[in-house]
PDB file of C-alpha atoms in Angstrom:
ATOM      1  CA  PRO V  10      69.100 180.230 112.116  1.00 43.00           C
ATOM      2  CA  LYS V  11      68.966 178.758 115.581  1.00 42.00           C
ATOM      3  CA  ALA V  12      66.243 180.330 117.662  1.00 44.00           C
ATOM      4  CA  VAL V  13      63.280 182.641 117.584  1.00 44.00           C
ATOM      5  CA  PHE V  14      62.007 184.969 120.264  1.00 44.00           C
ATOM      6  CA  LEU V  15      58.787 186.857 120.819  1.00 50.00           C
ATOM      7  CA  ILE V  16      59.181 190.603 121.285  1.00 47.00           C
ATOM      8  CA  PHE V  17      57.655 191.599 124.593  1.00 42.00           C
ATOM      9  CA  LEU V  18      59.053 195.052 125.298  1.00 38.00           C
ATOM     10  CA  PHE V  19      60.425 197.729 123.016  1.00 35.00           C
ATOM     11  CA  PHE V  20      62.385 200.937 123.381  1.00 34.00           C
ATOM     12  CA  PRO V  21      63.349 203.323 120.523  1.00 33.00           C
ATOM     13  CA  HIS V  22      66.431 201.243 119.652  1.00 35.00           C
ATOM     14  CA  TYR V  23      66.546 198.354 122.110  1.00 39.00           C
ATOM     15  CA  LEU V  24      64.209 195.514 122.899  1.00 44.00           C
ATOM     16  CA  LEU V  25      64.062 192.598 125.294  1.00 43.00           C
ATOM     17  CA  ALA V  26      63.078 189.093 124.294  1.00 43.00           C
ATOM     18  CA  ALA V  27      62.306 185.625 125.602  1.00 42.00           C
ATOM     19  CA  GLY V  28      61.292 182.708 123.484  1.00 42.00           C
ATOM     20  CA  ILE V  29      60.941 179.406 121.682  1.00 42.00           C
ATOM     21  CA  TYR V  30      63.089 177.666 119.092  1.00 40.00           C
ATOM     22  CA  THR V  31      62.962 176.977 115.365  1.00 41.00           C
ATOM     23  CA  SER V  32      65.283 176.947 112.381  1.00 43.00           C
ATOM     24  CA  PHE V  33      63.290 178.367 109.462  1.00 51.00           C
ATOM     25  CA  ILE V  34      63.215 182.117 108.840  1.00 65.00           C
ATOM     26  CA  GLY V  35      60.954 181.625 105.826  1.00 67.00           C
ATOM     27  CA  SER V  36      58.505 179.605 107.881  1.00 74.00           C
ATOM     28  CA  TYR V  37      58.279 182.346 110.473  1.00 78.00           C
ATOM     29  CA  ARG V  38      57.656 184.921 107.781  1.00 77.00           C
ATOM     30  CA  ASN V  39      54.704 182.875 106.559  1.00 78.00           C
ATOM     31  CA  ALA V  40      53.395 182.257 110.088  1.00 87.00           C
ATOM     32  CA  THR V  41      53.624 185.883 111.299  1.00 91.00           C
ATOM     33  CA  VAL V  42      50.236 187.621 111.272  1.00 93.00           C
ATOM     34  CA  PRO V  43      48.774 191.019 112.217  1.00 94.00           C
ATOM     35  CA  VAL V  44      46.834 190.974 115.519  1.00 96.00           C
ATOM     36  CA  ILE V  45      44.168 193.587 116.254  1.00 96.00           C
ATOM     37  CA  PRO V  46      42.845 193.638 119.854  1.00 96.00           C
ATOM     38  CA  GLU V  47      39.286 194.950 120.205  1.00 96.00           C
ATOM     39  CA  LEU V  48      36.923 195.859 123.027  1.00 95.00           C
ATOM     40  CA  VAL V  49      33.224 195.171 122.588  1.00 94.00           C
ATOM     41  CA  ALA V  50      31.179 197.395 124.902  1.00 93.00           C
ATOM     42  CA  ALA V  51      27.855 196.488 126.549  1.00 90.00           C
ATOM     43  CA  ASP V  52      26.001 198.444 123.856  1.00 93.00           C
ATOM     44  CA  GLY V  53      27.619 196.283 121.171  1.00 91.00           C
ATOM     45  CA  LYS V  54      29.977 198.934 119.855  1.00 95.00           C
ATOM     46  CA  THR V  55      33.463 197.674 118.956  1.00 95.00           C
ATOM     47  CA  ALA V  56      36.619 199.734 119.422  1.00 96.00           C
ATOM     48  CA  GLN V  57      40.158 198.872 118.384  1.00 96.00           C
ATOM     49  CA  VAL V  58      42.447 199.060 121.428  1.00 95.00           C
ATOM     50  CA  GLY V  59      45.839 198.426 119.883  1.00 95.00           C
ATOM     51  CA  PHE V  60      47.719 196.737 117.072  1.00 96.00           C
ATOM     52  CA  GLY V  61      50.453 194.112 117.098  1.00 96.00           C
ATOM     53  CA  SER V  62      51.862 190.947 115.624  1.00 96.00           C
ATOM     54  CA  GLY V  63      51.718 187.245 116.433  1.00 94.00           C
ATOM     55  CA  VAL V  64      52.905 183.787 115.386  1.00 91.00           C
ATOM     56  CA  LEU V  65      50.632 180.880 114.443  1.00 91.00           C
ATOM     57  CA  LEU V  66      51.473 177.508 116.027  1.00 89.00           C
ATOM     58  CA  ARG V  67      50.245 173.931 115.596  1.00 89.00           C
ATOM     59  CA  TYR V  68      50.546 171.364 118.360  1.00 87.00           C
ATOM     60  CA  ASP V  69      49.947 167.637 117.813  1.00 88.00           C
ATOM     61  CA  ARG V  70      48.547 165.685 120.746  1.00 87.00           C
ATOM     62  CA  GLY V  71      47.822 162.154 119.738  1.00 88.00           C
ATOM     63  CA  GLU V  72      45.512 162.227 116.745  1.00 89.00           C
ATOM     64  CA  LYS V  73      44.211 165.708 117.512  1.00 92.00           C
ATOM     65  CA  VAL V  74      45.820 168.904 116.231  1.00 91.00           C
ATOM     66  CA  TYR V  75      45.494 172.198 118.093  1.00 91.00           C
ATOM     67  CA  GLU V  76      46.148 175.634 116.639  1.00 91.00           C
ATOM     68  CA  PHE V  77      47.253 178.612 118.722  1.00 92.00           C
ATOM     69  CA  LEU V  78      48.409 182.188 118.363  1.00 94.00           C
ATOM     70  CA  ALA V  79      51.465 183.327 120.354  1.00 93.00           C
ATOM     71  CA  THR V  80      51.624 187.090 120.894  1.00 95.00           C
ATOM     72  CA  ALA V  81      52.392 189.757 123.515  1.00 94.00           C
ATOM     73  CA  LYS V  82      50.309 189.729 126.695  1.00 94.00           C
ATOM     74  CA  HIS V  83      49.989 193.503 126.896  1.00 94.00           C
ATOM     75  CA  LEU V  84      48.117 193.527 123.578  1.00 94.00           C
ATOM     76  CA  LEU V  85      45.248 191.529 125.092  1.00 94.00           C
ATOM     77  CA  GLU V  86      44.926 193.012 128.565  1.00 92.00           C
ATOM     78  CA  ASN V  87      42.343 195.644 127.577  1.00 93.00           C
ATOM     79  CA  ALA V  88      40.553 193.564 124.931  1.00 95.00           C
ATOM     80  CA  ASN V  89      37.800 190.949 124.972  1.00 94.00           C
ATOM     81  CA  GLN V  90      38.320 189.782 121.398  1.00 95.00           C
ATOM     82  CA  ILE V  91      41.026 189.853 118.734  1.00 96.00           C
ATOM     83  CA  LYS V  92      41.029 190.018 114.969  1.00 95.00           C
ATOM     84  CA  ILE V  93      43.672 188.083 113.021  1.00 93.00           C
ATOM     85  CA  LEU V  94      44.474 188.909 109.401  1.00 90.00           C
ATOM     86  CA  TYR V  95      45.267 185.682 107.555  1.00 87.00           C
ATOM     87  CA  THR V  96      46.994 185.568 104.188  1.00 80.00           C
ATOM     88  CA  ARG V  97      48.901 183.163 101.941  1.00 70.00           C
ATOM     89  CA  ALA V  98      51.486 183.240  99.170  1.00 63.00           C
ATOM     90  CA  PRO V  99      49.975 184.694  95.980  1.00 64.00           C
ATOM     91  CA  LEU V 100      49.521 182.899  92.695  1.00 63.00           C
ATOM     92  CA  PRO V 101      51.032 184.490  89.571  1.00 63.00           C
ATOM     93  CA  GLY V 102      48.919 187.493  88.594  1.00 64.00           C
ATOM     94  CA  ASP V 103      47.260 187.879  92.005  1.00 63.00           C
ATOM     95  CA  PHE V 104      48.633 191.401  92.517  1.00 58.00           C
ATOM     96  CA  PRO V 105      46.829 193.733  92.346  1.00 56.00           C
ATOM     97  CA  ASN V 106      43.848 191.787  91.066  1.00 63.00           C
ATOM     98  CA  ARG V 107      42.501 190.535  94.401  1.00 67.00           C
ATOM     99  CA  SER V 108      43.112 190.618  98.110  1.00 71.00           C
ATOM    100  CA  LEU V 109      44.528 187.501  99.736  1.00 73.00           C
ATOM    101  CA  ILE V 110      43.566 188.597 103.246  1.00 80.00           C
ATOM    102  CA  ARG V 111      40.770 187.128 105.329  1.00 82.00           C
ATOM    103  CA  GLU V 112      39.830 188.566 108.720  1.00 86.00           C
ATOM    104  CA  GLU V 113      38.757 186.267 111.531  1.00 89.00           C
ATOM    105  CA  THR V 114      37.586 187.347 114.988  1.00 93.00           C
ATOM    106  CA  TYR V 115      38.210 185.305 118.154  1.00 94.00           C
ATOM    107  CA  VAL V 116      36.536 185.848 121.514  1.00 93.00           C
ATOM    108  CA  LEU V 117      39.049 185.947 124.370  1.00 94.00           C
ATOM    109  CA  GLU V 118      36.539 185.296 127.150  1.00 86.00           C
ATOM    110  CA  LYS V 119      32.989 183.942 127.191  1.00 78.00           C
ATOM    111  CA  GLY V 120      31.187 183.520 130.478  1.00 76.00           C
ATOM    112  CA  ASN V 121      33.622 181.829 132.840  1.00 78.00           C
ATOM    113  CA  ARG V 122      35.737 180.454 130.006  1.00 80.00           C
ATOM    114  CA  ARG V 123      38.982 182.112 129.023  1.00 84.00           C
ATOM    115  CA  PHE V 124      40.521 181.224 125.674  1.00 88.00           C
ATOM    116  CA  TRP V 125      44.010 182.562 126.296  1.00 91.00           C
ATOM    117  CA  ALA V 126      46.802 181.856 128.773  1.00 90.00           C
ATOM    118  CA  THR V 127      49.955 183.540 130.063  1.00 90.00           C
ATOM    119  CA  PRO V 128      53.046 182.322 131.956  1.00 86.00           C
ATOM    120  CA  LYS V 129      52.924 182.398 135.745  1.00 85.00           C
ATOM    121  CA  ASP V 130      55.848 184.829 135.730  1.00 82.00           C
ATOM    122  CA  ASP V 131      54.372 188.315 135.230  1.00 82.00           C
ATOM    123  CA  LYS V 132      57.691 189.571 133.847  1.00 78.00           C
ATOM    124  CA  VAL V 133      57.195 187.502 130.698  1.00 84.00           C
ATOM    125  CA  ASP V 134      55.015 189.492 128.307  1.00 90.00           C
ATOM    126  CA  LEU V 135      53.694 186.455 126.454  1.00 91.00           C
ATOM    127  CA  ALA V 136      50.180 185.204 125.704  1.00 94.00           C
ATOM    128  CA  VAL V 137      48.851 182.153 123.861  1.00 93.00           C
ATOM    129  CA  VAL V 138      45.372 182.238 122.326  1.00 95.00           C
ATOM    130  CA  PHE V 139      43.462 179.076 121.407  1.00 93.00           C
ATOM    131  CA  ILE V 140      42.357 179.189 117.761  1.00 92.00           C
ATOM    132  CA  ARG V 141      40.853 175.827 116.814  1.00 90.00           C
ATOM    133  CA  GLU V 142      40.980 172.065 117.240  1.00 91.00           C
ATOM    134  CA  TRP V 143      41.118 169.400 114.538  1.00 90.00           C
ATOM    135  CA  LYS V 144      39.800 165.969 115.528  1.00 93.00           C
ATOM    136  CA  SER V 145      42.484 164.239 113.471  1.00 92.00           C
ATOM    137  CA  LYS V 146      45.421 164.948 111.192  1.00 89.00           C
ATOM    138  CA  GLU V 147      43.382 163.435 108.373  1.00 91.00           C
ATOM    139  CA  GLU V 148      40.613 166.004 108.947  1.00 90.00           C
ATOM    140  CA  LEU V 149      43.188 168.806 108.778  1.00 87.00           C
ATOM    141  CA  SER V 150      44.794 167.364 105.644  1.00 88.00           C
ATOM    142  CA  LYS V 151      41.420 167.183 103.851  1.00 88.00           C
ATOM    143  CA  ALA V 152      40.575 170.742 104.911  1.00 85.00           C
ATOM    144  CA  VAL V 153      43.883 172.041 103.524  1.00 82.00           C
ATOM    145  CA  GLU V 154      43.334 170.141 100.267  1.00 85.00           C
ATOM    146  CA  HIS V 155      39.817 171.571  99.914  1.00 83.00           C
ATOM    147  CA  ALA V 156      41.071 175.099 100.713  1.00 79.00           C
ATOM    148  CA  GLU V 157      43.746 174.829  98.033  1.00 79.00           C
ATOM    149  CA  LYS V 158      41.174 173.860  95.415  1.00 82.00           C
ATOM    150  CA  GLU V 159      39.004 176.818  96.435  1.00 79.00           C
ATOM    151  CA  TYR V 160      41.969 179.146  96.244  1.00 75.00           C
ATOM    152  CA  GLN V 161      42.918 177.920  92.778  1.00 75.00           C
ATOM    153  CA  ALA V 162      39.334 178.693  91.762  1.00 76.00           C
ATOM    154  CA  GLY V 163      39.678 182.271  93.049  1.00 71.00           C
ATOM    155  CA  SER V 164      38.241 182.024  96.577  1.00 73.00           C
ATOM    156  CA  THR V 165      40.016 183.124  99.779  1.00 68.00           C
ATOM    157  CA  ASN V 166      37.312 181.769 102.102  1.00 69.00           C
ATOM    158  CA  ASN V 167      39.632 179.137 103.546  1.00 67.00           C
ATOM    159  CA  VAL V 168      42.913 181.042 103.652  1.00 68.00           C
ATOM    160  CA  ILE V 169      42.801 180.548 107.435  1.00 67.00           C
ATOM    161  CA  VAL V 170      43.311 176.796 106.899  1.00 66.00           C
ATOM    162  CA  GLN V 171      46.186 177.270 104.483  1.00 62.00           C
ATOM    163  CA  ASN V 172      48.068 179.883 106.490  1.00 63.00           C
ATOM    164  CA  PHE V 173      51.378 178.359 107.572  1.00 68.00           C
ATOM    165  CA  HIS V 174      51.483 177.284 111.224  1.00 72.00           C
ATOM    166  CA  LEU V 175      54.783 176.475 112.936  1.00 74.00           C
ATOM    167  CA  PRO V 176      54.993 173.024 114.526  1.00 72.00           C
ATOM    168  CA  PHE V 177      55.324 173.370 118.302  1.00 68.00           C
ATOM    169  CA  GLN V 178      56.781 170.656 120.508  1.00 57.00           C
ATOM    170  CA  LYS V 179      56.183 170.719 124.235  1.00 54.00           C
ATOM    171  CA  GLY V 180      59.370 171.289 126.187  1.00 47.00           C
ATOM    172  CA  THR V 181      61.341 173.126 123.475  1.00 42.00           C
ATOM    173  CA  ALA V 182      62.396 176.023 125.687  1.00 47.00           C
ATOM    174  CA  ILE V 183      65.547 178.110 125.917  1.00 49.00           C
ATOM    175  CA  GLU V 184      67.802 175.103 126.264  1.00 50.00           C
ATOM    176  CA  ASP V 185      71.027 176.719 125.061  1.00 59.00           C
ATOM    177  CA  ILE V 186      70.550 180.304 126.228  1.00 63.00           C
ATOM    178  CA  ASP V 187      74.172 180.360 127.423  1.00 67.00           C
ATOM    179  CA  SER V 188      75.413 179.865 123.865  1.00 73.00           C
ATOM    180  CA  ILE V 189      74.012 183.233 122.779  1.00 76.00           C
ATOM    181  CA  ASP V 190      76.755 185.832 122.426  1.00 78.00           C
ATOM    182  CA  GLN V 191      77.127 189.489 121.544  1.00 81.00           C
ATOM    183  CA  LEU V 192      76.896 190.584 117.911  1.00 81.00           C
ATOM    184  CA  PHE V 193      74.944 187.518 116.814  1.00 84.00           C
ATOM    185  CA  ASP V 194      72.580 188.581 114.057  1.00 86.00           C
ATOM    186  CA  VAL V 195      68.815 188.584 114.556  1.00 87.00           C
ATOM    187  CA  VAL V 196      65.926 188.999 112.134  1.00 89.00           C
ATOM    188  CA  ILE V 197      62.898 190.943 113.385  1.00 91.00           C
ATOM    189  CA  LEU V 198      59.479 190.295 111.816  1.00 92.00           C
ATOM    190  CA  GLY V 199      56.187 192.070 112.377  1.00 94.00           C
ATOM    191  CA  PHE V 200      53.889 194.886 111.382  1.00 94.00           C
ATOM    192  CA  PRO V 201      55.367 198.147 112.739  1.00 93.00           C
ATOM    193  CA  LEU V 202      52.977 201.108 112.842  1.00 90.00           C
ATOM    194  CA  GLY V 203      50.228 198.855 111.501  1.00 90.00           C
ATOM    195  CA  LEU V 204      51.735 198.718 108.015  1.00 88.00           C
ATOM    196  CA  VAL V 205      49.731 196.024 106.242  1.00 88.00           C
ATOM    197  CA  SER V 206      49.112 195.777 102.506  1.00 82.00           C
ATOM    198  CA  ARG V 207      45.446 195.541 101.553  1.00 76.00           C
ATOM    199  CA  TYR V 208      46.392 192.665  99.235  1.00 77.00           C
ATOM    200  CA  ALA V 209      48.520 190.403 101.466  1.00 76.00           C
ATOM    201  CA  ALA V 210      49.548 190.595 105.118  1.00 79.00           C
ATOM    202  CA  ASN V 211      53.273 190.036 104.632  1.00 84.00           C
ATOM    203  CA  PRO V 212      55.399 191.107 107.624  1.00 90.00           C
ATOM    204  CA  ILE V 213      58.144 193.692 107.454  1.00 91.00           C
ATOM    205  CA  VAL V 214      61.551 192.077 108.004  1.00 89.00           C
ATOM    206  CA  ARG V 215      64.430 193.977 109.629  1.00 89.00           C
ATOM    207  CA  SER V 216      67.834 193.069 111.047  1.00 88.00           C
ATOM    208  CA  GLY V 217      69.498 193.586 114.425  1.00 90.00           C
ATOM    209  CA  THR V 218      72.187 192.191 116.736  1.00 89.00           C
ATOM    210  CA  ILE V 219      72.514 190.816 120.260  1.00 85.00           C
ATOM    211  CA  ALA V 220      73.751 193.735 122.396  1.00 83.00           C
ATOM    212  CA  LEU V 221      73.848 191.915 125.756  1.00 79.00           C
ATOM    213  CA  PRO V 222      73.407 188.125 125.877  1.00 78.00           C
ATOM    214  CA  SER V 223      72.096 187.981 129.444  1.00 75.00           C
ATOM    215  CA  LEU V 224      70.243 190.337 131.787  1.00 72.00           C
ATOM    216  CA  ARG V 225      70.725 188.146 134.839  1.00 71.00           C
ATOM    217  CA  GLY V 226      71.068 190.424 137.847  1.00 73.00           C
ATOM    218  CA  VAL V 227      70.256 193.582 135.862  1.00 76.00           C
ATOM    219  CA  GLN V 228      67.525 195.472 137.741  1.00 73.00           C
ATOM    220  CA  ASP V 229      64.315 193.410 137.761  1.00 73.00           C
ATOM    221  CA  TYR V 230      64.563 191.918 134.291  1.00 74.00           C
ATOM    222  CA  HIS V 231      63.732 188.274 133.681  1.00 70.00           C
ATOM    223  CA  PRO V 232      66.871 186.072 134.122  1.00 70.00           C
ATOM    224  CA  GLU V 233      66.399 184.548 130.649  1.00 71.00           C
ATOM    225  CA  ALA V 234      65.975 187.908 128.920  1.00 77.00           C
ATOM    226  CA  PHE V 235      68.669 189.546 126.821  1.00 79.00           C
ATOM    227  CA  LEU V 236      69.133 192.852 125.041  1.00 83.00           C
ATOM    228  CA  ILE V 237      68.830 193.262 121.278  1.00 86.00           C
ATOM    229  CA  GLU V 238      69.875 196.289 119.273  1.00 87.00           C
ATOM    230  CA  GLY V 239      67.454 196.902 116.432  1.00 87.00           C
ATOM    231  CA  THR V 240      64.734 199.218 115.240  1.00 86.00           C
ATOM    232  CA  VAL V 241      61.187 198.327 116.254  1.00 87.00           C
ATOM    233  CA  TRP V 242      57.997 200.327 116.549  1.00 91.00           C
ATOM    234  CA  PRO V 243      54.520 199.936 118.013  1.00 92.00           C
ATOM    235  CA  GLY V 244      53.003 197.075 116.060  1.00 94.00           C
ATOM    236  CA  ASN V 245      56.083 194.825 116.334  1.00 94.00           C
ATOM    237  CA  SER V 246      54.958 193.625 119.780  1.00 93.00           C
ATOM    238  CA  GLY V 247      54.249 189.891 119.759  1.00 94.00           C
ATOM    239  CA  GLY V 248      56.168 189.251 116.554  1.00 92.00           C
ATOM    240  CA  PRO V 249      59.119 186.859 116.255  1.00 89.00           C
ATOM    241  CA  VAL V 250      62.836 187.627 116.429  1.00 86.00           C
ATOM    242  CA  ILE V 251      65.012 184.925 114.893  1.00 83.00           C
ATOM    243  CA  LEU V 252      68.551 184.433 116.168  1.00 78.00           C
ATOM    244  CA  ARG V 253      71.321 183.542 113.700  1.00 73.00           C
ATOM    245  CA  LYS V 254      74.728 182.603 115.048  1.00 60.00           C
ATOM    246  CA  THR V 255      77.321 184.383 112.952  1.00 56.00           C
ATOM    247  CA  TYR V 256      80.634 183.059 114.325  1.00 53.00           C
TER     248      TYR V 256
END
């Protein structure tokens, strides 16, 4: 595996992508989560306004550790909060004895503060949502250790701490986009049609290929976008696509 891309537009059999890099398909499977955008009205009533996927990221800055969610911008445009379904790998005998899912809600805007950001280029359907900050790596390590003990004892209260987050390094962009060629294999992860087990939020994994390695000069598409042939559905938006060079 060489690269991963966030789905930002889908058609019945083709999708466009732009993205960030990694080399672990398994890690992305564990870091891919369901994302449920919601709209809270003035009367306090909450309505679901979509369904999609996202990828959890961790970013080290000095001693502090920041956690983010990367997803599709269009999922958040009509919402003022999102719900993330966290999960973790089950212990032997967990199925179907207990659910490993924990729901957490995050406010997207509060007063004049906005807790999510998008690229300056409107053609890139990408959004990053701030999740939490750890004062130190030691604080995070202790929290993970405590969560593991709770989980072993049968509690899922701290699954959100244990959920795998991909390490993100500033500046790791599409540095070798020109090396992408037709018929390279891709792996598509996400939650099409909102298909989520009530026991564990494991993404559906499907395969595809690069159909056109560059859309430079094609209509108004982003110059770093390319065409992928694969089957995706509503709910895949925001999920990762991992590129695997095959020759």
